Coordinates of N, CA, C and O and ligand atoms in Angstrom, one line a residue:
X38 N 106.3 155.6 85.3 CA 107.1 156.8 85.6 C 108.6 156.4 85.9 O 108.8 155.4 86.7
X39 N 109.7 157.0 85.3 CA 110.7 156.5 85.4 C 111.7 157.5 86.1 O 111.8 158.8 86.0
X40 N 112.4 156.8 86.9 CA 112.8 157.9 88.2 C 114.5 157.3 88.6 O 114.9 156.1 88.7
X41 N 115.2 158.3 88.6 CA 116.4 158.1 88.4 C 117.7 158.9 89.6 O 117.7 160.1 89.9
X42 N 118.3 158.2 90.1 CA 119.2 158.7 91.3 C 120.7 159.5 90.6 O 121.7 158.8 90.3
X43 N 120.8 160.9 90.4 CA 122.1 161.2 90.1 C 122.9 161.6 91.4 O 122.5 162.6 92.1
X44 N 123.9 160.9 91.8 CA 124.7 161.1 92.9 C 126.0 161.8 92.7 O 126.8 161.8 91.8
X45 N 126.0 162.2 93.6 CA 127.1 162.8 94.0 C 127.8 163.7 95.2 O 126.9 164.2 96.0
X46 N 129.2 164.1 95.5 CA 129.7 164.9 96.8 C 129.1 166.2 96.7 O 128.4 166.7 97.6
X47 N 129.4 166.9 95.2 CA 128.6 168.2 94.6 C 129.5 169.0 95.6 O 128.8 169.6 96.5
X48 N 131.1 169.2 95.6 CA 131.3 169.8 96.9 C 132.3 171.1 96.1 O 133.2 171.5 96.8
X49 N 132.1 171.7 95.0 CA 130.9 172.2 95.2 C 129.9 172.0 94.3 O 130.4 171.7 93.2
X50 N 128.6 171.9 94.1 CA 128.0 171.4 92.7 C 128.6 172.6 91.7 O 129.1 173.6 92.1
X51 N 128.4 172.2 89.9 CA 129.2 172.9 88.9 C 128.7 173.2 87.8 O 127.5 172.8 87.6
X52 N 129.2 173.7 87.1 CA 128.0 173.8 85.6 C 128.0 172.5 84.8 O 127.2 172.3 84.0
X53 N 129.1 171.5 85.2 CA 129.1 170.5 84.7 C 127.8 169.7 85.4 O 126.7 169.5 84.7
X54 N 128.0 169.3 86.8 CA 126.4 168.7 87.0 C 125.0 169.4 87.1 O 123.9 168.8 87.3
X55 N 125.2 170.7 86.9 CA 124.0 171.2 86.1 C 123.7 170.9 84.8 O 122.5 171.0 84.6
X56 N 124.4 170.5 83.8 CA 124.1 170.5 82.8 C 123.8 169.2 82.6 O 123.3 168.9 81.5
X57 N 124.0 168.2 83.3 CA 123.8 166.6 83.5 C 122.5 166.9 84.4 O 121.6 166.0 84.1
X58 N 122.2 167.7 85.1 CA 120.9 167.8 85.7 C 119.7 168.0 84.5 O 118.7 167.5 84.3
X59 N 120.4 169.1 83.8 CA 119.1 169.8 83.1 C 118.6 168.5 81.5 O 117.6 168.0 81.1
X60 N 120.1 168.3 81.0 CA 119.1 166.7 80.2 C 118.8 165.8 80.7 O 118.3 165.1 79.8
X61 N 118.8 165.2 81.9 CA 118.3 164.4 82.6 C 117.3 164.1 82.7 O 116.7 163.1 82.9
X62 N 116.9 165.6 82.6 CA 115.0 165.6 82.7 C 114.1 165.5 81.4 O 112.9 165.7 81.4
X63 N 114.8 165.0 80.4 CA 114.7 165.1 78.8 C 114.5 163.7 79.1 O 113.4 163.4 78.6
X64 N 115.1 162.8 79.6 CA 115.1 160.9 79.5 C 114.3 160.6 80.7 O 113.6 159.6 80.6
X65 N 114.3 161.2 81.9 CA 113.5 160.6 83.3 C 112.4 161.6 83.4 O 112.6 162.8 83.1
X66 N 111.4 161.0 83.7 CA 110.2 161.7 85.0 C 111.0 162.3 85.8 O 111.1 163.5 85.5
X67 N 111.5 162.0 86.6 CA 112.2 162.3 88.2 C 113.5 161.8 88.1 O 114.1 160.8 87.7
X68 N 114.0 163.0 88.7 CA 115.4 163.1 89.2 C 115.9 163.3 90.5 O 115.9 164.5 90.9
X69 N 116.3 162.1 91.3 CA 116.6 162.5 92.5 C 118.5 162.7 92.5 O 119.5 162.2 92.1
X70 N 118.1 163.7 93.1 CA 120.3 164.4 93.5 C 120.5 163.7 94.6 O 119.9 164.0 95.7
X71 N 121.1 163.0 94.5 CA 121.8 162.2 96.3 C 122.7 163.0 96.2 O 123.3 163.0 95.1
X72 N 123.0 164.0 97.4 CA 123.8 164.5 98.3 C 124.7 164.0 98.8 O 124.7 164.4 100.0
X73 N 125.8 163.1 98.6 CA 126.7 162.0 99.6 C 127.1 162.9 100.7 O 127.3 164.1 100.6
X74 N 127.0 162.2 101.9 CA 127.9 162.9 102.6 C 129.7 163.3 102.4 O 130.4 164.1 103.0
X75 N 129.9 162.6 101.8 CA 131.4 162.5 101.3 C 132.9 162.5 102.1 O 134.0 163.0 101.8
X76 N 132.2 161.8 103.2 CA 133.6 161.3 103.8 C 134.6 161.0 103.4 O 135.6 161.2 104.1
X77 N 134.7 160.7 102.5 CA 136.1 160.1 101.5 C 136.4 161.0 101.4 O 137.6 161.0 101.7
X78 N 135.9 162.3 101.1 CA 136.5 163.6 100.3 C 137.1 164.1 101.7 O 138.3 164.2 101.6
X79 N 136.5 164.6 103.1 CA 136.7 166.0 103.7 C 136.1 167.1 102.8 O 136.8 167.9 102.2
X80 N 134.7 167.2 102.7 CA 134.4 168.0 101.9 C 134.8 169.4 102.7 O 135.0 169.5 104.0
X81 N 134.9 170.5 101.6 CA 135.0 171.6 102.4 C 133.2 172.3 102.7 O 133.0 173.3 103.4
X82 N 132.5 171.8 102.2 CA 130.7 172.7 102.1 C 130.4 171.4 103.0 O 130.9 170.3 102.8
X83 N 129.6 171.7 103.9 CA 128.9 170.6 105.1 C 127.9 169.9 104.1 O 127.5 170.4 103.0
X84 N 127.4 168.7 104.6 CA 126.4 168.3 103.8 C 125.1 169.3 103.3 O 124.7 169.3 102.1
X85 N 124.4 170.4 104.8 CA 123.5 171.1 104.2 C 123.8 171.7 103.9 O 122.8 172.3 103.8
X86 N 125.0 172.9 103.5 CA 125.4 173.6 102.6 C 125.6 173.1 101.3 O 125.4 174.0 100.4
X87 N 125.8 171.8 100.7 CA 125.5 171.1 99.8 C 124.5 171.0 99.3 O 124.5 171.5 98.2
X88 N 123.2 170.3 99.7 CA 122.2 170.3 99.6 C 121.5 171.5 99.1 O 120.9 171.6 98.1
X89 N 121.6 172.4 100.1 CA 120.9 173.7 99.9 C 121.6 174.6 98.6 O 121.0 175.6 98.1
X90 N 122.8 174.2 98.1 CA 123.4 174.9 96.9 C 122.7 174.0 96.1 O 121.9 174.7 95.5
X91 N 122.6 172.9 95.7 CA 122.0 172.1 95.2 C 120.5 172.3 94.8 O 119.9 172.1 93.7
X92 N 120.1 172.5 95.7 CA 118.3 173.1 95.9 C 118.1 174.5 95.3 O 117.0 174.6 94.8
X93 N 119.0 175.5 95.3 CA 118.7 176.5 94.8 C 119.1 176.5 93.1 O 118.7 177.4 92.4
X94 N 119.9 175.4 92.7 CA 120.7 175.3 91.5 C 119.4 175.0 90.7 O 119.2 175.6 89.6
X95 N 118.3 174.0 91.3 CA 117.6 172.9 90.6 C 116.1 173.9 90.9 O 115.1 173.4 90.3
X96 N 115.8 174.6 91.5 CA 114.4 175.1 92.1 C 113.5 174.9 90.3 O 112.3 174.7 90.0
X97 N 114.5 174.9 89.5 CA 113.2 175.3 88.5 C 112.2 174.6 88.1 O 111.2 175.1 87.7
X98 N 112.7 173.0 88.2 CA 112.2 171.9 88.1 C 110.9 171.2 89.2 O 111.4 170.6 90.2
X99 N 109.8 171.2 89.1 CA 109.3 170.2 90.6 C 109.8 168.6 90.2 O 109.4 167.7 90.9
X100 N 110.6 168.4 89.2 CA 110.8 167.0 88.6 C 112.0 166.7 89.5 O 112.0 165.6 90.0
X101 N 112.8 167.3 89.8 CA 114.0 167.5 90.6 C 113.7 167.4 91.9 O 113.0 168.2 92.4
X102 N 114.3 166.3 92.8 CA 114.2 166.4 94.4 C 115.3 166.1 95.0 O 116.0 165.3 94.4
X103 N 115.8 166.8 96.2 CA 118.0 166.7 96.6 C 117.4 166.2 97.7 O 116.4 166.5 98.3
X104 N 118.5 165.4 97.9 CA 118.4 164.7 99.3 C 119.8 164.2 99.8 O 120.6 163.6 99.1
X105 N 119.8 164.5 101.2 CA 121.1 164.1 101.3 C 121.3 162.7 101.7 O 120.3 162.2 102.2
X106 N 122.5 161.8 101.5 CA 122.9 160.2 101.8 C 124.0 160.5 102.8 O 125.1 161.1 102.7
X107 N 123.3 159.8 103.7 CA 124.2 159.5 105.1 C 125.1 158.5 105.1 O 126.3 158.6 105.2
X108 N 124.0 157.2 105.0 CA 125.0 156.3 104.8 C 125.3 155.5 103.7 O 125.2 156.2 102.8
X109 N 125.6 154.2 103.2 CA 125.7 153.8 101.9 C 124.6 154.5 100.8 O 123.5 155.0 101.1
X110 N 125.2 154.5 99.7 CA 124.2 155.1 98.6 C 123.2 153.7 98.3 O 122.0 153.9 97.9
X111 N 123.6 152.7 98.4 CA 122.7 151.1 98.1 C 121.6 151.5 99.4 O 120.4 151.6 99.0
X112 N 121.9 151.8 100.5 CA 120.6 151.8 101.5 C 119.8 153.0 100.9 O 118.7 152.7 100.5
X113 N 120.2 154.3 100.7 CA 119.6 155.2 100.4 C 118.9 154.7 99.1 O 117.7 154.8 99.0
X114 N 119.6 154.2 98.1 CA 118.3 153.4 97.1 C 117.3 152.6 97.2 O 116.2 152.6 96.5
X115 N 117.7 151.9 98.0 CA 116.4 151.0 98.7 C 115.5 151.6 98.8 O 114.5 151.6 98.2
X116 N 116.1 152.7 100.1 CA 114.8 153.3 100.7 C 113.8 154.0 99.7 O 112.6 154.1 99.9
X117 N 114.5 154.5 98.7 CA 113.5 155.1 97.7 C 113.0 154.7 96.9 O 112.4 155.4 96.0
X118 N 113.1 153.1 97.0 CA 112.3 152.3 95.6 C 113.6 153.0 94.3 O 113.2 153.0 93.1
X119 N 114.6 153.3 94.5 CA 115.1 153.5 93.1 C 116.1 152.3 92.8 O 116.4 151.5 93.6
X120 N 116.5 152.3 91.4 CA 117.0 151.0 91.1 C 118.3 151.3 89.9 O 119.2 150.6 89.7
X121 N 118.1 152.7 89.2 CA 119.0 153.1 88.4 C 119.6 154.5 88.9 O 118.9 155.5 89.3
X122 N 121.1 154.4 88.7 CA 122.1 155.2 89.0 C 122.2 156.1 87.8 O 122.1 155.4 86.7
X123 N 122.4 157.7 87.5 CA 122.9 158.2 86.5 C 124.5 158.6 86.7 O 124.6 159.3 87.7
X124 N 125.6 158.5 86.1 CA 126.8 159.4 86.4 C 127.4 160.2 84.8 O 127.5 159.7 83.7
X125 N 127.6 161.0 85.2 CA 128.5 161.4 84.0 C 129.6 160.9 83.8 O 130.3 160.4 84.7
X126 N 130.1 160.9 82.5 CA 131.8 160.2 81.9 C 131.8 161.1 80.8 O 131.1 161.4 79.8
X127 N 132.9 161.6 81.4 CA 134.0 162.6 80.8 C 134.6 162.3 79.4 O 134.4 162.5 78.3
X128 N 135.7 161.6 80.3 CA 136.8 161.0 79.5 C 137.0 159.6 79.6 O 136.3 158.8 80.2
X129 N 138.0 159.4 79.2 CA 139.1 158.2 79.2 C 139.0 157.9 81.0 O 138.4 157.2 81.7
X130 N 140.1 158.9 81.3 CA 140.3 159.2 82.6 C 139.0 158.9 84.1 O 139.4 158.4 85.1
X131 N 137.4 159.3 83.9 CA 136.4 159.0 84.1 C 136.2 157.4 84.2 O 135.3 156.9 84.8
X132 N 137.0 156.6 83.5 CA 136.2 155.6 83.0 C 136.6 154.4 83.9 O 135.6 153.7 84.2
X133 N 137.7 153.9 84.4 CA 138.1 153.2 85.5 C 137.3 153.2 86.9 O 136.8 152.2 87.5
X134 N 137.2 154.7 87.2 CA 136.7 154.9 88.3 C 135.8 154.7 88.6 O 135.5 154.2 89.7
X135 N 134.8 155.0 87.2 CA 133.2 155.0 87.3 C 132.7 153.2 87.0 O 131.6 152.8 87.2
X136 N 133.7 152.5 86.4 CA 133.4 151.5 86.4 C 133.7 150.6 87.8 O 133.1 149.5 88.2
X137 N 134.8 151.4 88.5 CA 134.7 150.7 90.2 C 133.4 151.2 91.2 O 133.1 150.6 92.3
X138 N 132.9 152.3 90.7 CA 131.2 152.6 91.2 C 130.3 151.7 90.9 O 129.6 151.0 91.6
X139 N 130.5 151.7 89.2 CA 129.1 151.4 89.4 C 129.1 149.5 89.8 O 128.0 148.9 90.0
X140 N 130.0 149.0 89.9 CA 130.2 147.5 90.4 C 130.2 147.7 91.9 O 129.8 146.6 92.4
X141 N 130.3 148.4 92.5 CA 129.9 148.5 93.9 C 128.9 148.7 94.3 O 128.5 148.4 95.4
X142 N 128.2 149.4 93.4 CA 127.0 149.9 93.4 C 125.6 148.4 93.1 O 124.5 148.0 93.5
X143 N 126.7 148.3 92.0 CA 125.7 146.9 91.7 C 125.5 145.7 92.4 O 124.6 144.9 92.3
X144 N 126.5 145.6 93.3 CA 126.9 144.9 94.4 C 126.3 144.7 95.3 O 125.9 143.5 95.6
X145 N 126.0 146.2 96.2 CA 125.6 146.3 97.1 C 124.0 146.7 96.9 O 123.2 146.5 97.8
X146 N 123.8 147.2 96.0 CA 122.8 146.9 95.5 C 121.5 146.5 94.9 O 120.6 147.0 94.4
X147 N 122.1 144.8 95.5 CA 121.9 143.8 94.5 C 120.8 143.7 93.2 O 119.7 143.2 93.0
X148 N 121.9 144.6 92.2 CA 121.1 144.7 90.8 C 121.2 146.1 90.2 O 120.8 146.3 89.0
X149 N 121.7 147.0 90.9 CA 121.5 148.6 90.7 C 122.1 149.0 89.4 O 123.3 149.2 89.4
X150 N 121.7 149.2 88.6 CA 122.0 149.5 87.4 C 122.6 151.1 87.3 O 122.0 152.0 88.0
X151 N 123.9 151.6 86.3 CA 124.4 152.5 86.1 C 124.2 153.0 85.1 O 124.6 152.2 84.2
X152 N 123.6 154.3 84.5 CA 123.5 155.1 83.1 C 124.2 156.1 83.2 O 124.0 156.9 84.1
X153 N 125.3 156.3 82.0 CA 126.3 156.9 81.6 C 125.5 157.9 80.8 O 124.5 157.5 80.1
X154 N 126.0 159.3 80.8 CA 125.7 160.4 80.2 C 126.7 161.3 79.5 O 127.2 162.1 80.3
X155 N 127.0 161.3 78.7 CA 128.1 162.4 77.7 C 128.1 163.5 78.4 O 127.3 164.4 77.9
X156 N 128.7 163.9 79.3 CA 128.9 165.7 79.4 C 129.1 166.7 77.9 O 129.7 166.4 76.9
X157 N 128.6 167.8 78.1 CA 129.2 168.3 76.5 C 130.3 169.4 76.9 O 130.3 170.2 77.8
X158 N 131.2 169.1 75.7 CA 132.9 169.4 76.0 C 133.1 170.4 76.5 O 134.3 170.7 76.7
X159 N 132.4 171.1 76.9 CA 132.6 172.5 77.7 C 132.7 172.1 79.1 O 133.3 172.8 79.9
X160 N 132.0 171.0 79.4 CA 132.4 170.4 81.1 C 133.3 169.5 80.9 O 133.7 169.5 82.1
X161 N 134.0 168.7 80.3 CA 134.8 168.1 80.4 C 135.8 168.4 81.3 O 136.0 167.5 82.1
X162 N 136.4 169.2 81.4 CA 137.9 169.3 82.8 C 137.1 170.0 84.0 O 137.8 170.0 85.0
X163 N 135.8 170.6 84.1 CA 135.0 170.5 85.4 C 135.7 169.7 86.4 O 135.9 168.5 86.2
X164 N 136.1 170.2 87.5 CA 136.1 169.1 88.7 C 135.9 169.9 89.6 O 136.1 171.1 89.5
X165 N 135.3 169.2 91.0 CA 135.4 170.3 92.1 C 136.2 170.5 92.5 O 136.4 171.6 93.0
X166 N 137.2 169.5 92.4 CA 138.6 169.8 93.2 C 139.1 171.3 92.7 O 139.3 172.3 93.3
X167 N 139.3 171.1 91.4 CA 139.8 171.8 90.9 C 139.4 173.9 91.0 O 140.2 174.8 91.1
X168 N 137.5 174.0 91.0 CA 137.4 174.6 91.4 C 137.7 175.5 92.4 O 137.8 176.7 92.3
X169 N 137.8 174.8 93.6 CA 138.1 175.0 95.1 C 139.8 175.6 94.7 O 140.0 176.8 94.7
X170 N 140.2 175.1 94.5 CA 142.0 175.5 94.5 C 142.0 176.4 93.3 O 143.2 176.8 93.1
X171 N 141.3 176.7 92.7 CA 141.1 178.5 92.1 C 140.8 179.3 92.4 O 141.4 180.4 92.1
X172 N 139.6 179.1 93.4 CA 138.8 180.2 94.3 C 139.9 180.3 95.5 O 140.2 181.3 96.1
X173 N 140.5 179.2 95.8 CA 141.8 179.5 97.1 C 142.5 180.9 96.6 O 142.8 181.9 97.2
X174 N 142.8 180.5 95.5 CA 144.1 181.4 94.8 C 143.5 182.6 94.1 O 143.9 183.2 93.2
X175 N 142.2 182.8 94.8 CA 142.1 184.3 94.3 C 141.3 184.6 93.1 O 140.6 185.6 92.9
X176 N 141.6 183.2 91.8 CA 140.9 183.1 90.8 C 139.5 183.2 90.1 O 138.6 183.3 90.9
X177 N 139.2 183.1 88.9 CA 137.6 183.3 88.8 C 137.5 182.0 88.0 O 138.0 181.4 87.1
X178 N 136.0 181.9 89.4 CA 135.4 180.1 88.9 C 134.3 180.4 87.8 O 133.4 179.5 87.6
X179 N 134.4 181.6 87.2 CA 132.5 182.0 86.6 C 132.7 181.0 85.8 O 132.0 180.1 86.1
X180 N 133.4 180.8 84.8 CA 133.2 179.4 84.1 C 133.0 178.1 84.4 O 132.6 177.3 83.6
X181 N 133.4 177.8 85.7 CA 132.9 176.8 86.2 C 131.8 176.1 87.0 O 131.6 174.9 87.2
X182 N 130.9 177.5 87.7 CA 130.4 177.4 88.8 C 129.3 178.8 88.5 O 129.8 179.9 88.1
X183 N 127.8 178.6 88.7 CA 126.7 179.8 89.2 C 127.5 180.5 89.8 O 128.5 180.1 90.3
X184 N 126.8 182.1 89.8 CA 127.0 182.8 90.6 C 127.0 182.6 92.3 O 127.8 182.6 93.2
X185 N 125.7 182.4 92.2 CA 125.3 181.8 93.6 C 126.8 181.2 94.1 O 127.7 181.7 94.7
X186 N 126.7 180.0 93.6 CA 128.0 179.2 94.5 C 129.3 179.5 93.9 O 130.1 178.6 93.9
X187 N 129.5 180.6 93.6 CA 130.9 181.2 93.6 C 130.9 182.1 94.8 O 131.8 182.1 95.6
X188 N 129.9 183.0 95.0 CA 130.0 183.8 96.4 C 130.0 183.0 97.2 O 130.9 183.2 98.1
X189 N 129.2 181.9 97.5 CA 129.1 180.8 99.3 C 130.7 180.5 98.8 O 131.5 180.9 99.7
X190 N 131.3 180.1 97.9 CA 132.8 179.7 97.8 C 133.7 180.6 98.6 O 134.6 180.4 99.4
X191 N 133.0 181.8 98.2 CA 134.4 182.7 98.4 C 134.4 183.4 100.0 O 135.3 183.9 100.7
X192 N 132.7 183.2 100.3 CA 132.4 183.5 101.5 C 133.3 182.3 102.6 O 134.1 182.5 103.5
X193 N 132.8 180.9 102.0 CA 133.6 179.9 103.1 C 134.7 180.1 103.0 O 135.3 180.0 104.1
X194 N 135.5 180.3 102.1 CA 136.9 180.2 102.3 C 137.6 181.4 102.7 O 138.8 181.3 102.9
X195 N 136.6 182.6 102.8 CA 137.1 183.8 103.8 C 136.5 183.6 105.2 O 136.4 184.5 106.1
X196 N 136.0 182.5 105.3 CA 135.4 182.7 106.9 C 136.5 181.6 107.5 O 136.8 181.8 108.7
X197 N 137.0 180.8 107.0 CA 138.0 179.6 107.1 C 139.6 180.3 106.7 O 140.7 179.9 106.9
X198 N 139.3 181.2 106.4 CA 140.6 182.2 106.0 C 141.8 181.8 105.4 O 143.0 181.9 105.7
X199 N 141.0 181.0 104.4 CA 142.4 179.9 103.4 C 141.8 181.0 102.0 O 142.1 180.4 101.0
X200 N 141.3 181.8 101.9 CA 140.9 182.5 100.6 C 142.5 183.5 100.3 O 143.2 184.0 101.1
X201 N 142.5 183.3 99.2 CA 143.7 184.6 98.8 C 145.2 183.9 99.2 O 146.2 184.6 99.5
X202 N 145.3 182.2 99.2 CA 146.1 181.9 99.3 C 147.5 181.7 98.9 O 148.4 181.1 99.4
X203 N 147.3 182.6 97.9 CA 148.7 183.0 97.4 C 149.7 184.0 98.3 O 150.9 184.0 98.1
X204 N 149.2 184.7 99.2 CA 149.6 185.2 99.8 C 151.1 184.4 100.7 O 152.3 184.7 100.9
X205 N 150.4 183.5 101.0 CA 150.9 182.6 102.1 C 152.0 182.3 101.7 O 152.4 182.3 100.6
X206 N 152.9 182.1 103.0 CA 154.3 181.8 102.6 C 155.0 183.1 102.2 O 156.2 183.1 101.9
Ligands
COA1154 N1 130.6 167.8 85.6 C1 131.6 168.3 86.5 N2 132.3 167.6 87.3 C2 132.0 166.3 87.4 C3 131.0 165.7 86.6 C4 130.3 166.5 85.7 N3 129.4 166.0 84.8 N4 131.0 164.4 86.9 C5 131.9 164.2 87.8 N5 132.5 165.3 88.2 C6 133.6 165.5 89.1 C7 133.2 166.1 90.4 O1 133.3 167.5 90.4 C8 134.2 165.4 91.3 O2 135.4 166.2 91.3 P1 136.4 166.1 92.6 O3 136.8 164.7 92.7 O4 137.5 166.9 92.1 O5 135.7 166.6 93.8 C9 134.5 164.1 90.7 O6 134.2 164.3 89.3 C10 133.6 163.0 91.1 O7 132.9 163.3 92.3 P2 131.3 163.2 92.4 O8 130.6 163.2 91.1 O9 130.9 164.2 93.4 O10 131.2 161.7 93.0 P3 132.1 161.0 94.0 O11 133.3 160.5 93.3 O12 132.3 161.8 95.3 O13 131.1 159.7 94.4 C11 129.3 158.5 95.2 C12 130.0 159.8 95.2 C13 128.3 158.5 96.3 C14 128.6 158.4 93.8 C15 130.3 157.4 95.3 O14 131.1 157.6 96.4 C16 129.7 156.0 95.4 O15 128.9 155.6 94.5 N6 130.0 155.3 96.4 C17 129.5 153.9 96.7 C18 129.9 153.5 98.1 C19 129.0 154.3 99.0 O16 127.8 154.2 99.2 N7 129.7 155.2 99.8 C20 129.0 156.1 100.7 C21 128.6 157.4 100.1 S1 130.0 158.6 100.1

């Protein structure tokens, strides 16, 4: 059985890593979603708001299991017996970065292998960042983002009261 770790902040997850979720299941038995906590980022969605958007994205599958990573993603692999990383690569642009992952990855590790997946060109400029600073401004994420997590979007960012930020100033 071949079982596979796709990681990520997912802050917010997108139709891009849905659609890296759903062939995923075409090449692996099992798909586990690491949840990072994403310190790096300041995510704006808490880890179990993550998770749980995550969980509702993926329900269709029992092949699919989210979990969230506290601390290093190398510990959380251990603990799972997993040994291969999946990430998506975009572009050009994707490619520096993901090669400073997955060497850290491999690193820490020791041995953790990375599988690259073609997004298809419709996710290509996906980003979460970019999401979030749409939905700030009032904009429509439906091309980027489920239903589902365009409302929790627009719900956090009117409970945080940074929605409709054009306003401002
Ligand atoms: N479709 C859409 N968007 C995609 C995508 C795809 N197929 N692939 C990547 N992205 C986007 C994301 O939306 C995200 O956009 P953003 O930067 O604007 O938010 C960006 O590309 C990459 O983010 P993400 O895929 O969520 O991963 P990450 O860069 O936050 O990395 C780890 C998370 C855990 C994989 C990475 O930090 C890691 O491997 N770290 C090793 C060190 C470690 O263990 N750190 C502790 C865990 S944080």
């Amino acid at each position: 059985m071949t079982t596979i770790a796709y990681p990520g902040t997912f802050d917010p997850i997108t139709l891009g890593h849905e659609e890296i979720m759903r062939r995923s299941l075409r090449v692996f038995d099992k798909v586990v979603i690491a949840v990072a906590h994403g310190a790096h980022k300041e995510p704006l969605f808490t880890l179990g708001e993550r998770v749980a958007m995550v969980e509702e994205a993926t329900a269709y599958s029992e092949r699919i299991e989210v979990a969230p990573v506290v601390g290093l993603l190398a510990d959380f692999l251990a603990s799972h017996n997993i040994t291969t990383l999946l990430r998506g690569m975009r572009s050009v642009s994707d490619f520096e970065y993901e090669m400073q992952l997955a060497d850290v990855n491999r690193r820490l590790g020791k041995g953790v292998e990375t599988i690259f997946m073609a997004p298809d060109t419709d996710h290509i400029y996906v980003f979460s960042s970019v999401v979030r600073e749409v939905a700030m401004f009032g904009g429509d994420v439906s091309h980027y983002v489920n239903p589902s997590v365009a409302d929790k979007l627009n719900q956090k960012l009117a409970a945080q009261n940074i929605h409709n930020a054009k306003s401002v100033g």
